Tab-separated table of C-alpha atoms and ligand atoms in Angstrom:
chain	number	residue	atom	x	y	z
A	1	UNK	CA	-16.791	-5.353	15.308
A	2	UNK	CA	-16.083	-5.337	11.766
A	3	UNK	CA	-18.495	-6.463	9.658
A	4	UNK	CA	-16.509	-6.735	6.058
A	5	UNK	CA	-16.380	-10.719	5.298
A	6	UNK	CA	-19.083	-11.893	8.456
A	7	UNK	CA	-22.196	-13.584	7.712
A	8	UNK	CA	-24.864	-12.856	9.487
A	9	UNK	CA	-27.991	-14.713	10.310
A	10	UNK	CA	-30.924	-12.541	10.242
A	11	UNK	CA	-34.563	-13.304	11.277
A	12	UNK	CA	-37.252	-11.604	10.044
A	13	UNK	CA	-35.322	-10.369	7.417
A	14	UNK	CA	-38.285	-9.685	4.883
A	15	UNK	CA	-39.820	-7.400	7.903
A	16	UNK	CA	-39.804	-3.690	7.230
A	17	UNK	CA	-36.909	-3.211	9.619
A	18	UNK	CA	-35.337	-6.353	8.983
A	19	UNK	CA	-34.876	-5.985	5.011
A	20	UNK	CA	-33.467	-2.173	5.182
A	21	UNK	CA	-31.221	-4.058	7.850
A	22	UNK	CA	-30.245	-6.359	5.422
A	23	UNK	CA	-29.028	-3.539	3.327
A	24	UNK	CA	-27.191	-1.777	5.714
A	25	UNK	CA	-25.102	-4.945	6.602
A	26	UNK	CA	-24.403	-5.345	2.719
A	27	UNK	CA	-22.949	-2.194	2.774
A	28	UNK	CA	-20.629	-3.012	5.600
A	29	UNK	CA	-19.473	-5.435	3.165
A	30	UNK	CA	-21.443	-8.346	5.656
A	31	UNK	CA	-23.349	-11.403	3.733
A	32	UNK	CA	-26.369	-12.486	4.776
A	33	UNK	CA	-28.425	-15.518	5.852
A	34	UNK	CA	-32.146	-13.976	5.868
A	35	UNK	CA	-34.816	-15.709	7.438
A	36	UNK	CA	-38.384	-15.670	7.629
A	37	UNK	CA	-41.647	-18.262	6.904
A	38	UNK	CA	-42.476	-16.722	3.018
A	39	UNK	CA	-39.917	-18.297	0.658
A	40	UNK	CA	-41.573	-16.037	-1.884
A	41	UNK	CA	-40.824	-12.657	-0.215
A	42	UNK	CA	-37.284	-14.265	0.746
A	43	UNK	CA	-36.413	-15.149	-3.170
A	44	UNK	CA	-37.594	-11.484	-3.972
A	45	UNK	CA	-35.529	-9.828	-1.005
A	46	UNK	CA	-32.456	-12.099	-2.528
A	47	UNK	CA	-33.189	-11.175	-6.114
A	48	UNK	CA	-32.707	-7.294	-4.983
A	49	UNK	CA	-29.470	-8.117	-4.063
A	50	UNK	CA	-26.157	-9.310	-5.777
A	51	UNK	CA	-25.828	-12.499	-6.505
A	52	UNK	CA	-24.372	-14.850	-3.397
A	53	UNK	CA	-25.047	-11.543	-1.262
A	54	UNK	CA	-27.643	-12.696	0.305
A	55	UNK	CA	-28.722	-16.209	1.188
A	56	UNK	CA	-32.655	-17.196	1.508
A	57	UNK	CA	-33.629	-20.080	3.542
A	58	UNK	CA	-37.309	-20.118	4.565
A	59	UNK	CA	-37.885	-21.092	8.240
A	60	UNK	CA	-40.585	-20.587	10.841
A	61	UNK	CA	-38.331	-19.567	13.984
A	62	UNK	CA	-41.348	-21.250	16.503
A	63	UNK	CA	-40.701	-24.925	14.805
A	64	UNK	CA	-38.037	-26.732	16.431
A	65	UNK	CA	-37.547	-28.654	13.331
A	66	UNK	CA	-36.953	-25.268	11.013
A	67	UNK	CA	-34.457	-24.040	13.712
A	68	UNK	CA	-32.584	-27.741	13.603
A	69	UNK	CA	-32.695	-27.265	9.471
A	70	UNK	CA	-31.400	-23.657	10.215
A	71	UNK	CA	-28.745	-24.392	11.934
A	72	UNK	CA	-27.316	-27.447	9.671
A	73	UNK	CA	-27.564	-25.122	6.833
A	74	UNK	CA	-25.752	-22.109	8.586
A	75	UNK	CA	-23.027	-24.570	9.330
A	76	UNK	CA	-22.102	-25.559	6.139
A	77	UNK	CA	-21.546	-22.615	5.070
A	78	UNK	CA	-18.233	-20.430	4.684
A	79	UNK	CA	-17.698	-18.462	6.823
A	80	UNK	CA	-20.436	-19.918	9.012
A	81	UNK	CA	-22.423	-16.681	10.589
A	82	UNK	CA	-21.026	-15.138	13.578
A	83	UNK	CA	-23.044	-12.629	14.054
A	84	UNK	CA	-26.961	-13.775	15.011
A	85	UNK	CA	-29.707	-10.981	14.519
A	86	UNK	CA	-33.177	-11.922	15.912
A	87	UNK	CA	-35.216	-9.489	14.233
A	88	UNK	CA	-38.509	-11.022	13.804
A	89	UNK	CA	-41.752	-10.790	16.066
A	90	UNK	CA	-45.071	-11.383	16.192
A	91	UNK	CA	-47.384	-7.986	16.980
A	92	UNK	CA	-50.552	-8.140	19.646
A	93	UNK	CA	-52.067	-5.185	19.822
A	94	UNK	CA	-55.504	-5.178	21.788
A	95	UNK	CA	-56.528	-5.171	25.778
A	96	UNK	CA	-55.637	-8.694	26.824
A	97	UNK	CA	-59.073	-9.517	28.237
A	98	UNK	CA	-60.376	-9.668	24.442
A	99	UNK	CA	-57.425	-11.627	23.003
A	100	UNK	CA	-57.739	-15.349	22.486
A	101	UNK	CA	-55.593	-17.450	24.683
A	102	UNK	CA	-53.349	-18.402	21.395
A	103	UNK	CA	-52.752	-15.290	20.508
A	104	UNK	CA	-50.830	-14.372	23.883
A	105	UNK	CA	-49.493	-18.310	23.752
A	106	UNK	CA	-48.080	-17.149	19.930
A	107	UNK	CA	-46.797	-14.076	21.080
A	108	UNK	CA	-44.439	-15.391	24.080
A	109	UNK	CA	-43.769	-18.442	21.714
A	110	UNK	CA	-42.584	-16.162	18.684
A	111	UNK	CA	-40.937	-13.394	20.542
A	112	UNK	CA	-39.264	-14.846	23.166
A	113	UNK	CA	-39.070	-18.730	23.535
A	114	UNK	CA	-37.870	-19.138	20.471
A	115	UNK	CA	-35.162	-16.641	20.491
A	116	UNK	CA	-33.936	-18.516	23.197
A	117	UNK	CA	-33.895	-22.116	21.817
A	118	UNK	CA	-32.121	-20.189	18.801
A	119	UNK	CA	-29.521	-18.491	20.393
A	120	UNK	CA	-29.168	-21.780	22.592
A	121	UNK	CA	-28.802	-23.870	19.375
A	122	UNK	CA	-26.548	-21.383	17.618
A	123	UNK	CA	-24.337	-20.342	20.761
A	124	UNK	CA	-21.552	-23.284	19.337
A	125	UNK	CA	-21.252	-22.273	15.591
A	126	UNK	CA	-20.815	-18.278	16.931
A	127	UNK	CA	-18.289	-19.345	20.108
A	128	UNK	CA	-15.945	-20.943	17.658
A	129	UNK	CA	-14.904	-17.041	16.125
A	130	UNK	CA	-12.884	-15.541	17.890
A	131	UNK	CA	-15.410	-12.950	17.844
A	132	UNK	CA	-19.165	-13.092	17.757
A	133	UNK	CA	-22.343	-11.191	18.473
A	134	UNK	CA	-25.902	-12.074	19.191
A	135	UNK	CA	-28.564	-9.071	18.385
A	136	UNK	CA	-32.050	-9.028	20.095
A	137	UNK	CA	-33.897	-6.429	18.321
A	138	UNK	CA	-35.953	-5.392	21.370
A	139	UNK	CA	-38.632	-2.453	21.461
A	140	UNK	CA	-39.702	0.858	23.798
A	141	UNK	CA	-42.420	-1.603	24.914
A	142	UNK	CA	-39.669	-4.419	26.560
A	143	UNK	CA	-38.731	-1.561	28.900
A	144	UNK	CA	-41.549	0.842	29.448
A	145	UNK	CA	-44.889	-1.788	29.545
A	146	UNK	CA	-47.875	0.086	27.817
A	147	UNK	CA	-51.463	-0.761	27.627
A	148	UNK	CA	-52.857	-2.203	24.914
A	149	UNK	CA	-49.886	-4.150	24.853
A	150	UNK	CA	-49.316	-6.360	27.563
A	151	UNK	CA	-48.424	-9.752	25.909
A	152	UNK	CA	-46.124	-7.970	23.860
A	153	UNK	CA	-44.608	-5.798	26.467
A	154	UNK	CA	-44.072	-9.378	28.437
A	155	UNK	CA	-42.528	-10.820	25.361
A	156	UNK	CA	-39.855	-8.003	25.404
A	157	UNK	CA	-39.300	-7.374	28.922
A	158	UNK	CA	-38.177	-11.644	28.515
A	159	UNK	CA	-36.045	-10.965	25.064
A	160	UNK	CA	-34.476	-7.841	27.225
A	161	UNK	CA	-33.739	-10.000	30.404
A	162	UNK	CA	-32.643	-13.361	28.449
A	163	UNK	CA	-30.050	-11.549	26.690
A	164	UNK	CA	-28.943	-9.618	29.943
A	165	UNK	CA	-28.459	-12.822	31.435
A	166	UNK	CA	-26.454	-14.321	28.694
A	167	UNK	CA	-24.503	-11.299	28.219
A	168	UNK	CA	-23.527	-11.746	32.058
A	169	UNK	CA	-22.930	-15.451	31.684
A	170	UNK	CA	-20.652	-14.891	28.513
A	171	UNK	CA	-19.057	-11.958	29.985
A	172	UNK	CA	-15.545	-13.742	29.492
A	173	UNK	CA	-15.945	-15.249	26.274
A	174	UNK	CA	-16.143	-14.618	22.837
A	175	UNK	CA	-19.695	-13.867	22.048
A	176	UNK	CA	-21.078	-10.235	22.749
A	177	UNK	CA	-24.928	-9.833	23.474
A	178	UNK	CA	-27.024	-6.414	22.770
A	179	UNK	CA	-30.661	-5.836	23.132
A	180	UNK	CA	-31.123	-3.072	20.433
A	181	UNK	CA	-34.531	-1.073	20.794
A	182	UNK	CA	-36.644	1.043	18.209
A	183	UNK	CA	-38.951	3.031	19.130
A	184	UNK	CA	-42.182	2.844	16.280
A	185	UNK	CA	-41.429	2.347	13.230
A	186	UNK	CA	-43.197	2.934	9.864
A	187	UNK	CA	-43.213	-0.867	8.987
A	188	UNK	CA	-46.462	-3.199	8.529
A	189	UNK	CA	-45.672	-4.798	11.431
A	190	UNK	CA	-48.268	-1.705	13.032
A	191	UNK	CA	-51.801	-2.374	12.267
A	192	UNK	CA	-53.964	0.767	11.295
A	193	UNK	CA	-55.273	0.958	14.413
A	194	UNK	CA	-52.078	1.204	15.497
A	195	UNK	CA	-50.932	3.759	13.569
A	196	UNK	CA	-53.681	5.401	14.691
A	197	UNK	CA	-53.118	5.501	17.669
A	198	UNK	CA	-49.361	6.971	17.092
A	199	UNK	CA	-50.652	9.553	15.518
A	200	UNK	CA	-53.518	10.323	18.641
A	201	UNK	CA	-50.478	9.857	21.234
A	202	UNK	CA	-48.401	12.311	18.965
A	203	UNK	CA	-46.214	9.109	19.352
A	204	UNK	CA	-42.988	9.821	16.784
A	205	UNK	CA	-42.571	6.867	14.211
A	206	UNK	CA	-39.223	6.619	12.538
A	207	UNK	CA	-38.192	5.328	8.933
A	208	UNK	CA	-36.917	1.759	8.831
A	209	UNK	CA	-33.752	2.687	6.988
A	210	UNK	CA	-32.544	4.932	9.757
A	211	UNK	CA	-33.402	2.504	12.205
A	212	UNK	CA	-31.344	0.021	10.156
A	213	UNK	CA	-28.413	2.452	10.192
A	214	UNK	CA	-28.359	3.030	13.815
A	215	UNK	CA	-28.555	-0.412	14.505
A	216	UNK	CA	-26.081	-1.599	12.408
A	217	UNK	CA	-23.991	1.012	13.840
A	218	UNK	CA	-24.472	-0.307	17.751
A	219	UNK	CA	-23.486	-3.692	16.071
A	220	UNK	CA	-20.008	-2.441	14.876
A	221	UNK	CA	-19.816	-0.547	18.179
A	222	UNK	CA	-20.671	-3.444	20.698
A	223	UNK	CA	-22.909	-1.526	22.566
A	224	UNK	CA	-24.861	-3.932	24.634
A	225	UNK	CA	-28.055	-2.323	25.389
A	226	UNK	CA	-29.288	1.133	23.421
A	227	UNK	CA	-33.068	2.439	23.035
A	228	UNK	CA	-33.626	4.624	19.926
A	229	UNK	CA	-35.383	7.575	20.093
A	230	UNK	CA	-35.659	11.005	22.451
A	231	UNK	CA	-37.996	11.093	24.809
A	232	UNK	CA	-38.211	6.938	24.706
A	233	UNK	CA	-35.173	6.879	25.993
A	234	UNK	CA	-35.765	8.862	28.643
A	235	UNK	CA	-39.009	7.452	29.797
A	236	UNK	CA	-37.708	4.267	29.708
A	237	UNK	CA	-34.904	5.403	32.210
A	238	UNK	CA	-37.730	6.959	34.092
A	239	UNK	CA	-40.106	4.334	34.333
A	240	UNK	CA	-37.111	2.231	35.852
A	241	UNK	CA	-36.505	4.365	38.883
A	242	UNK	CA	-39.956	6.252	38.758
A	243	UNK	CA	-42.573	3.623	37.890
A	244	UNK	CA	-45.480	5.424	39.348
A	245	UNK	CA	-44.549	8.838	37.390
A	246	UNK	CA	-45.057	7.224	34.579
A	247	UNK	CA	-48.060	5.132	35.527
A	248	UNK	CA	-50.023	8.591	36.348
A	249	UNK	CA	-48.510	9.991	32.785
A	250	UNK	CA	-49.899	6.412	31.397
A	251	UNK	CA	-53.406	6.887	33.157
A	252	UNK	CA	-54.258	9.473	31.335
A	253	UNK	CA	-53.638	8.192	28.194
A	254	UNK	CA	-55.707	5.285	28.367
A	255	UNK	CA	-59.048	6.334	27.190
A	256	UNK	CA	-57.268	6.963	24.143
A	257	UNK	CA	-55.440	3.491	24.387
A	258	UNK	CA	-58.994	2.049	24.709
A	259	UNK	CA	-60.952	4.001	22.029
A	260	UNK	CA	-57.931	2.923	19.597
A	261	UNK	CA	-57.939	-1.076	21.027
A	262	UNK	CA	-61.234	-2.013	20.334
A	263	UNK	CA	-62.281	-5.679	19.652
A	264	UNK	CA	-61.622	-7.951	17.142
A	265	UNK	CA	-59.199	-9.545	14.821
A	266	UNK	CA	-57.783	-5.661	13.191
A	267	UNK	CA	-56.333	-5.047	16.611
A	268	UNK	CA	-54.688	-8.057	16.955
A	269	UNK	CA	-52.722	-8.836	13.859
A	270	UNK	CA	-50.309	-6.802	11.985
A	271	UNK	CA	-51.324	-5.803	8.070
A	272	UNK	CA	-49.871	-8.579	6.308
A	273	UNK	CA	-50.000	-11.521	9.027
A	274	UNK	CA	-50.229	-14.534	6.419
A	275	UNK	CA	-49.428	-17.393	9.157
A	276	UNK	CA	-52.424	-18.289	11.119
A	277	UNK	CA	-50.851	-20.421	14.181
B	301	NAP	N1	-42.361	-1.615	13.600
B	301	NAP	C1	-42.306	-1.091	14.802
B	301	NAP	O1	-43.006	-0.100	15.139
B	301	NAP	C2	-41.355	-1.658	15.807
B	301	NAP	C3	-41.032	-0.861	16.925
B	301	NAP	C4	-40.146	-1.355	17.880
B	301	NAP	C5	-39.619	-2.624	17.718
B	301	NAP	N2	-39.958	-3.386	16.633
B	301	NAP	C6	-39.371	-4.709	16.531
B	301	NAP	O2	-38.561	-4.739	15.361
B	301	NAP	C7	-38.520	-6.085	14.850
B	301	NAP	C8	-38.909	-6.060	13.369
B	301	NAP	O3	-40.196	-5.484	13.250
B	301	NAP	P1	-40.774	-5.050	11.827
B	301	NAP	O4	-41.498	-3.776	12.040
B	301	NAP	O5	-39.748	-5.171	10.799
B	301	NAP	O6	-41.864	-6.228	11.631
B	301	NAP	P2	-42.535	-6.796	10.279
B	301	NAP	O7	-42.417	-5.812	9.180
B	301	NAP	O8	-43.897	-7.260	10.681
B	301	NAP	O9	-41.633	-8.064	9.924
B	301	NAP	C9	-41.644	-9.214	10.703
B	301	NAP	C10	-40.668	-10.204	10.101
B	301	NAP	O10	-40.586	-11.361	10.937
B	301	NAP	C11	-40.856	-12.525	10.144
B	301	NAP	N3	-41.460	-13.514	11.045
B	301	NAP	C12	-42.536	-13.344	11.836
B	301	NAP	N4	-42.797	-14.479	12.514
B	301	NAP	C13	-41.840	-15.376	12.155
B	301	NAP	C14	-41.582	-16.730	12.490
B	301	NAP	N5	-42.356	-17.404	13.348
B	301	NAP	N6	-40.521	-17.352	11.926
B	301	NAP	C15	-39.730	-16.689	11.042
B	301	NAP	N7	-39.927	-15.401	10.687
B	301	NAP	C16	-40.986	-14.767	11.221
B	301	NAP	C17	-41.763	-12.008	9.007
B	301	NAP	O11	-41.732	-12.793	7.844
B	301	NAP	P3	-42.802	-14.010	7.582
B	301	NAP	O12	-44.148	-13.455	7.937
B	301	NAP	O13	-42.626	-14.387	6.146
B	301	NAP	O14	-42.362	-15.099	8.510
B	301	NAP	C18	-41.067	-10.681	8.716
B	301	NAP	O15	-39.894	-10.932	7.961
B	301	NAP	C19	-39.467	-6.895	15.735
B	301	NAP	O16	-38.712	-7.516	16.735
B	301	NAP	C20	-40.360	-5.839	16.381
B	301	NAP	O17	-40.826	-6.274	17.639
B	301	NAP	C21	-40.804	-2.919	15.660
């Protein structure tokens, strides 16, 4: 797909991954309509840009009444975006027995239902191009479930199925689906206890521009599913035909997992989580 003259409707595009994404689409000669819930970091993420390059319109993804105001705005304007990016998500680090039943409510709600009622809502504007895409921005974790994660795993396992599904059930029409997946990523989406942890599994953590790059390349490409990163890659193959390989390999690992868990609100809450739900 070529990007040159596309909008594109990114979420979470004041993230770590999602504003050097932003970037890489403005140099495919894309513009873009960035989303997230701090109109403040938006305006700033705009001002970086030139002027009409990118388009700021504050929006909390989880409120159906944001998405509805979303989706008017998108359509009025020209071209309306045909290419959809869901890069947002909300982190959960933690063992599940000490997290508080809205956290793991927040997490499905954030990650994965409301990808789906946005994709839903926006499936009309994008299946009026003649071409279209709709980009999950998945993770390892939605195809290799880890401890210390299991809310979030859940979440992406769902994001990776939904858009499976949909890429089946539009497998005839205009709109292309891909579930993209980074591996970690130096963003402050990782708590310090995460990062901690990376560093005690020797756990590789790549640099959000090159992350942006590759996936802005699988969105000219079309490629419909792609995990990024060596050996991620791999064990996520693996743990799809070898499950119990990789739950002995995962065994050993968690004393570490726990020792770097804890309790509390640090390990459940990215760095600069400024949204209480
Ligand atoms: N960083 C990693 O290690 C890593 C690894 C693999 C996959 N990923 C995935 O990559 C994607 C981007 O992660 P990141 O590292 O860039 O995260 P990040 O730096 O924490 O950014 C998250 C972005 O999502 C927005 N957001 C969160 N909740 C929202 C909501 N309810 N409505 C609207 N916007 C919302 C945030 O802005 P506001 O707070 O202003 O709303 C921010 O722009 C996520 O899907 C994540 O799961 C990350």
């Amino acid at each position: 797909m070529d990007l040159h003259g596309r909008t594109v409707l990114v979420t979470g595009a004041t993230g770590g991954i999602g504003d050097a994404l932003v970037a890489a689409l403005l140099t495919r000669g894309a513009r873009v309509l960035a989303v997230a819930r701090d109109a403040g970091r938006l305006s700033e993420l705009a001002r970086r840009h030139p002027p009409g390059a990118v388009t700021p319109f504050a929006a909390d993804v989880d409120a159906t009444a944001d998405r509805r105001a979303l989706l008017l705005h998108a359509q009025a304007m020209r071209p309306t975006p045909s290419v959809l990016v869901i890069a947002h998500a909300r982190a959960a680090f933690g063992l599940m027995q000490d997290q508080h039943d809205d956290l793991i409510d927040a997490v499905i709600r954030t990650n994965l239902a409301a990808p789906a009622q946005l994709i839903r809502a926006a499936l009309p504007m994008l299946a009026a191009h003649p071409a279209a895409a709709v980009v999950a921005v998945g993770s390892t974790f939605g195809s290799l479930a880890f401890p210390g994660f299991a809310a979030y795993s859940a979440s992406k396992f769902g994001l990776r199925g939904l858009v499976e599904a949909l890429a089946r059930e539009h497998a005839d029409g205009p709109v292309r689906f891909q579930y993209l997946a980074p591996r970690a990523t130096r963003t402050a989406f990782n708590s310090t206890r995460v990062d901690a942890l990376n560093v005690a599994l020797g756990t590789r953590v790549d640099d959000p521009a090159s992350v942006a790059r590759r996936l802005v390349d699988a969105i000219e490409r079309g490629t419909p599913r792609r995990q990024l990163g060596w050996p991620e890659a791999i064990v996520a193959r693996l743990n799809a035909l070898l499950p119990s390989l990789v739950d002995r390999s995962l065994a050993r690992q968690l004393p570490l997992v726990r020792r770097h868990a804890g309790a509390g609100p640090s390990s459940q809450e990215p760095r600069h989580a400024h949204h209480p739900s």
